[in-house]
């Protein structure tokens, strides 16, 4: 930056502000009195500063000037605190140079003497004046080239070939050019091959008639200032009328490219530093052609093998797999398009992804992700709405090109829709021992599959799903459908808020026969029945199903029996009781001459037995308290019959559920 100085001999600054004057302590030079004081303040106009030159200082000396003091402030900030005696030489060398305000600021003085003055002190005297500020000497004045100072201000100006920016400080090279109508030529950075100027914004406009475009080729050395991290400091930006904007910097020669536009603006920006050589590029026009594809996610079917098509070319546009045309007929996937004079195709119909939509889901099933994308190749998965259910199959489904959700094996979702099935064989994690005949009470949620029929005949059943329960045939024999009520979610038979379940169907095994052909009473072969409820049972911690056994399971050695039946001293129990029983082969049990079959097994314990009123209830394994997600509780038997009397050496007989798995499955599927 070059500085020009102008000497002005005399110029009034402001009629209301004196250019010079004196300020001194009271009584100077005879001496100031105790408790005397003085305040003084003057301000400079814009572009000026006010200075104070002390020519005399004689005040009482004290520690940190706490007795008598002279304080000088600039713009309300303390510059110095003085006391004692100073010579003129000391004042000029170390104090006076700092006593001035900022440009357009104020200078003030505060003198204060205390109550005593052991010896006479003459005080202080100073000369103040208003001076012009030379802004050109200030490195922060922001003039990028030349600076001219005048009284009250300064101005920036530029060397020949540059113009002053509207900010009045920045000089920019005059390098913008309009080359409209020019079909070819060369553009270079200003001053090339010398380093380009600083603080410049050059704008070059290229424009020709419709149907033509510009080819740009960079030649020679390319050198535009760039940071080490690749960020541009200076930049060359190419802006087509339509299409992508490209910005270049660094030392790598940019590649040749077509602008695909009849008008291009080329902008060259530089900052205030650097010694770089810039750029050189040649341009020429050529006829506008069309390029494929016409739209994303589509391809061209044409007789041309090139990717560039002259005007008038006709092509078939075909949507890629999994996409269809955005038109009234969403099944269409191709159309004809023609290359226009402006290098654009017409018509242009976008190809959209096939959308499989949100599937209709069965009750209890929901999507794992809320509002997932449902277009081509997107995936969805499912989950159950309740923690008491689990999917019968896992995995994700993918939207295919035909608009169908398909599994990994290729099956359509509509053919392989996952279902939520109740989690079976799990109970609340509690421990509460007990017996049935001679038993103890059960904790709520411990045997949540046990349900109760209170009226005659009193009996039990076991939930095996959220619609079906399994019981003994003789418990429901004689009842018509829709006439039985069952209670669940309770351990107290007098509970006032049980879950009430009404039956919709009662299906007794077709081979059940309570009285034999020869009149033999109490023949309980095939003593099993299915109950379907009229509405889905709302599962929860206190009411949920037990698992059925597997066909391949070996007969268990022990299990738990439960029910609301007879106890030692009562005809029936108010509370649900449970007990551990051993399971025996039929030859180990005494049937008292009554017939037994392979569809039965017997079980009992040390004065533990099922009894009247427990009929239809469960015998399950493992023993209560030992179930787990890996070893859920399974229904091994249904309380069926027994010899007269309960407990002691008696053992009850149970319907062997494992023998009826096919019948249970088929019956539930048909009903």
CSV table of N, CA and C in Angstrom, one decimal, residues 367-435:
chain,number,residue,atom,x,y,z
A,367,UNK,N,-45.7,-54.1,11.4
A,367,UNK,CA,-44.4,-54.0,10.7
A,367,UNK,C,-43.3,-53.7,11.8
A,368,UNK,N,-42.1,-54.2,11.6
A,368,UNK,CA,-41.0,-53.9,12.6
A,368,UNK,C,-40.6,-52.5,12.6
A,369,UNK,N,-40.7,-51.8,11.4
A,369,UNK,CA,-40.4,-50.4,11.3
A,369,UNK,C,-41.6,-49.6,10.9
A,370,UNK,N,-41.8,-48.5,11.5
A,370,UNK,CA,-43.0,-47.7,11.3
A,370,UNK,C,-42.8,-47.0,9.9
A,371,UNK,N,-43.8,-47.1,9.1
A,371,UNK,CA,-43.8,-46.5,7.7
A,371,UNK,C,-42.5,-46.7,7.0
A,372,UNK,N,-42.1,-48.0,6.7
A,372,UNK,CA,-40.9,-48.2,6.0
A,372,UNK,C,-41.1,-47.9,4.5
A,373,UNK,N,-40.0,-47.7,3.7
A,373,UNK,CA,-40.1,-47.5,2.3
A,373,UNK,C,-40.6,-48.8,1.7
A,374,UNK,N,-41.4,-48.7,0.6
A,374,UNK,CA,-42.1,-49.9,0.1
A,374,UNK,C,-41.9,-50.1,-1.4
A,375,UNK,N,-40.8,-49.4,-1.9
A,375,UNK,CA,-40.6,-49.5,-3.4
A,375,UNK,C,-39.6,-50.6,-3.7
A,376,UNK,N,-39.3,-50.8,-5.0
A,376,UNK,CA,-38.6,-51.9,-5.5
A,376,UNK,C,-37.3,-52.2,-4.8
A,377,UNK,N,-37.1,-53.4,-4.4
A,377,UNK,CA,-35.9,-53.9,-3.6
A,377,UNK,C,-35.8,-53.5,-2.2
A,378,UNK,N,-36.8,-52.7,-1.7
A,378,UNK,CA,-36.8,-52.4,-0.3
A,378,UNK,C,-37.4,-53.6,0.5
A,379,UNK,N,-37.0,-53.7,1.8
A,379,UNK,CA,-37.4,-54.8,2.6
A,379,UNK,C,-38.2,-54.4,3.8
A,380,UNK,N,-39.1,-55.3,4.2
A,380,UNK,CA,-39.9,-55.2,5.4
A,380,UNK,C,-39.8,-56.4,6.2
A,381,UNK,N,-40.0,-56.3,7.5
A,381,UNK,CA,-40.1,-57.4,8.4
A,381,UNK,C,-41.2,-57.2,9.4
A,382,UNK,N,-41.6,-58.2,10.2
A,382,UNK,CA,-42.7,-58.1,11.0
A,382,UNK,C,-42.4,-58.4,12.5
A,383,UNK,N,-43.3,-58.1,13.3
A,383,UNK,CA,-43.3,-58.4,14.7
A,383,UNK,C,-44.7,-58.5,15.3
A,384,UNK,N,-44.8,-59.1,16.4
A,384,UNK,CA,-46.1,-59.2,17.1
A,384,UNK,C,-46.3,-58.0,18.0
A,385,UNK,N,-47.6,-57.6,18.0
A,385,UNK,CA,-47.9,-56.4,18.8
A,385,UNK,C,-47.8,-56.6,20.3
A,386,UNK,N,-47.9,-57.9,20.7
A,386,UNK,CA,-47.9,-58.2,22.2
A,386,UNK,C,-46.8,-59.1,22.5
A,387,UNK,N,-46.2,-58.9,23.7
A,387,UNK,CA,-45.1,-59.7,24.1
A,387,UNK,C,-45.5,-61.2,24.4
A,388,UNK,N,-46.8,-61.4,24.4
A,388,UNK,CA,-47.3,-62.8,24.7
A,388,UNK,C,-47.5,-63.6,23.5
A,389,UNK,N,-47.1,-63.0,22.3
A,389,UNK,CA,-47.1,-63.7,21.1
A,389,UNK,C,-45.8,-63.7,20.4
A,390,UNK,N,-45.6,-64.7,19.5
A,390,UNK,CA,-44.4,-64.8,18.7
A,390,UNK,C,-44.7,-65.2,17.3
A,391,UNK,N,-43.9,-64.7,16.3
A,391,UNK,CA,-44.1,-65.1,14.9
A,391,UNK,C,-43.9,-66.5,14.7
A,392,UNK,N,-44.7,-67.1,13.8
A,392,UNK,CA,-44.5,-68.5,13.5
A,392,UNK,C,-43.4,-68.7,12.5
A,393,UNK,N,-42.9,-67.6,11.9
A,393,UNK,CA,-41.7,-67.7,11.0
A,393,UNK,C,-41.1,-66.3,11.0
A,394,UNK,N,-39.8,-66.3,10.8
A,394,UNK,CA,-39.0,-65.0,10.8
A,394,UNK,C,-38.5,-64.8,9.4
A,395,UNK,N,-37.9,-63.6,9.3
A,395,UNK,CA,-37.3,-63.3,8.0
A,395,UNK,C,-37.9,-62.0,7.4
A,396,UNK,N,-37.3,-61.5,6.4
A,396,UNK,CA,-37.7,-60.3,5.7
A,396,UNK,C,-38.3,-60.6,4.4
A,397,UNK,N,-39.1,-59.7,3.9
A,397,UNK,CA,-39.7,-59.8,2.6
A,397,UNK,C,-39.3,-58.6,1.7
A,398,UNK,N,-39.0,-58.9,0.4
A,398,UNK,CA,-38.5,-57.9,-0.5
A,398,UNK,C,-39.5,-57.5,-1.6
A,399,UNK,N,-39.6,-56.2,-1.9
A,399,UNK,CA,-40.5,-55.8,-3.0
A,399,UNK,C,-39.9,-56.2,-4.3
A,400,UNK,N,-40.5,-57.0,-5.1
A,400,UNK,CA,-40.0,-57.4,-6.4
A,400,UNK,C,-40.5,-56.6,-7.6
A,401,UNK,N,-40.0,-56.9,-8.7
A,401,UNK,CA,-40.3,-56.0,-9.9
A,401,UNK,C,-41.7,-56.1,-10.3
A,402,UNK,N,-42.4,-57.1,-9.9
A,402,UNK,CA,-43.9,-57.3,-10.2
A,402,UNK,C,-44.8,-56.6,-9.2
A,403,UNK,N,-44.2,-56.0,-8.2
A,403,UNK,CA,-45.0,-55.3,-7.1
A,403,UNK,C,-45.5,-56.2,-6.0
A,404,UNK,N,-44.8,-57.3,-5.9
A,404,UNK,CA,-45.2,-58.3,-4.8
A,404,UNK,C,-44.1,-58.3,-3.7
A,405,UNK,N,-44.5,-58.5,-2.5
A,405,UNK,CA,-43.6,-58.8,-1.4
A,405,UNK,C,-43.3,-60.3,-1.4
A,406,UNK,N,-42.0,-60.6,-1.5
A,406,UNK,CA,-41.6,-62.0,-1.6
A,406,UNK,C,-40.6,-62.4,-0.5
A,407,UNK,N,-40.6,-63.6,0.0
A,407,UNK,CA,-39.7,-64.0,1.0
A,407,UNK,C,-38.3,-64.4,0.3
A,408,UNK,N,-37.4,-64.8,1.2
A,408,UNK,CA,-36.1,-65.2,0.6
A,408,UNK,C,-36.2,-66.5,-0.2
A,409,UNK,N,-37.2,-67.3,0.0
A,409,UNK,CA,-37.4,-68.5,-0.8
A,409,UNK,C,-38.2,-68.2,-2.0
A,410,UNK,N,-38.7,-67.0,-2.2
A,410,UNK,CA,-39.4,-66.6,-3.4
A,410,UNK,C,-40.9,-66.7,-3.3
A,411,UNK,N,-41.4,-67.0,-2.1
A,411,UNK,CA,-42.9,-67.1,-1.9
A,411,UNK,C,-43.5,-65.7,-1.7
A,412,UNK,N,-44.7,-65.5,-2.3
A,412,UNK,CA,-45.3,-64.2,-2.1
A,412,UNK,C,-45.8,-64.1,-0.6
A,413,UNK,N,-45.8,-62.9,-0.2
A,413,UNK,CA,-46.3,-62.6,1.2
A,413,UNK,C,-47.7,-63.1,1.4
A,414,UNK,N,-48.5,-62.9,0.4
A,414,UNK,CA,-49.9,-63.4,0.5
A,414,UNK,C,-50.1,-64.9,0.7
A,415,UNK,N,-49.0,-65.6,0.2
A,415,UNK,CA,-49.0,-67.1,0.3
A,415,UNK,C,-48.3,-67.6,1.5
A,416,UNK,N,-47.5,-66.7,2.1
A,416,UNK,CA,-46.6,-67.1,3.2
A,416,UNK,C,-46.6,-66.0,4.3
A,417,UNK,N,-47.8,-65.6,4.6
A,417,UNK,CA,-47.9,-64.5,5.6
A,417,UNK,C,-47.6,-65.0,7.0
A,418,UNK,N,-46.7,-64.3,7.7
A,418,UNK,CA,-46.4,-64.7,9.0
A,418,UNK,C,-47.5,-64.5,10.0
A,419,UNK,N,-47.7,-65.3,10.9
A,419,UNK,CA,-48.8,-65.2,11.9
A,419,UNK,C,-48.2,-65.1,13.3
A,420,UNK,N,-48.9,-64.5,14.2
A,420,UNK,CA,-48.5,-64.4,15.6
A,420,UNK,C,-49.2,-65.5,16.4
A,421,UNK,N,-48.5,-66.3,17.0
A,421,UNK,CA,-49.0,-67.4,17.8
A,421,UNK,C,-48.7,-67.1,19.3
A,422,UNK,N,-49.6,-67.5,20.1
A,422,UNK,CA,-49.3,-67.3,21.6
A,422,UNK,C,-48.0,-68.0,22.0
A,423,UNK,N,-47.3,-67.3,22.9
A,423,UNK,CA,-46.1,-67.9,23.5
A,423,UNK,C,-46.7,-68.9,24.5
A,424,UNK,N,-46.3,-70.2,24.4
A,424,UNK,CA,-46.9,-71.2,25.3
A,424,UNK,C,-45.9,-71.6,26.4
A,425,UNK,N,-46.5,-72.2,27.4
A,425,UNK,CA,-45.7,-72.8,28.4
A,425,UNK,C,-44.8,-72.0,29.3
A,426,UNK,N,-45.2,-70.7,29.4
A,426,UNK,CA,-44.4,-69.8,30.2
A,426,UNK,C,-45.3,-69.2,31.3
A,427,UNK,N,-44.8,-69.0,32.5
A,427,UNK,CA,-45.6,-68.4,33.6
A,427,UNK,C,-44.8,-67.3,34.2
A,428,UNK,N,-45.4,-66.7,35.2
A,428,UNK,CA,-44.7,-65.7,36.0
A,428,UNK,C,-43.6,-66.3,36.8
A,429,UNK,N,-42.6,-65.6,37.0
A,429,UNK,CA,-41.4,-66.1,37.7
A,429,UNK,C,-41.6,-66.0,39.2
A,430,UNK,N,-42.4,-66.9,39.7
A,430,UNK,CA,-42.6,-67.0,41.1
A,430,UNK,C,-42.5,-68.4,41.6
A,431,UNK,N,-42.2,-68.6,42.9
A,431,UNK,CA,-42.1,-69.9,43.5
A,431,UNK,C,-43.1,-70.0,44.6
A,432,UNK,N,-44.0,-71.1,44.5
A,432,UNK,CA,-45.0,-71.2,45.6
A,432,UNK,C,-45.5,-72.7,45.5
A,433,UNK,N,-44.9,-73.5,46.4
A,433,UNK,CA,-45.2,-74.9,46.4
A,433,UNK,C,-46.6,-75.3,46.8
A,434,UNK,N,-47.1,-76.5,46.5
A,434,UNK,CA,-48.4,-76.9,46.9
A,434,UNK,C,-48.8,-78.3,46.5
A,435,UNK,N,-50.0,-78.7,46.8
A,435,UNK,CA,-50.6,-80.0,46.4
A,435,UNK,C,-52.0,-79.8,45.9
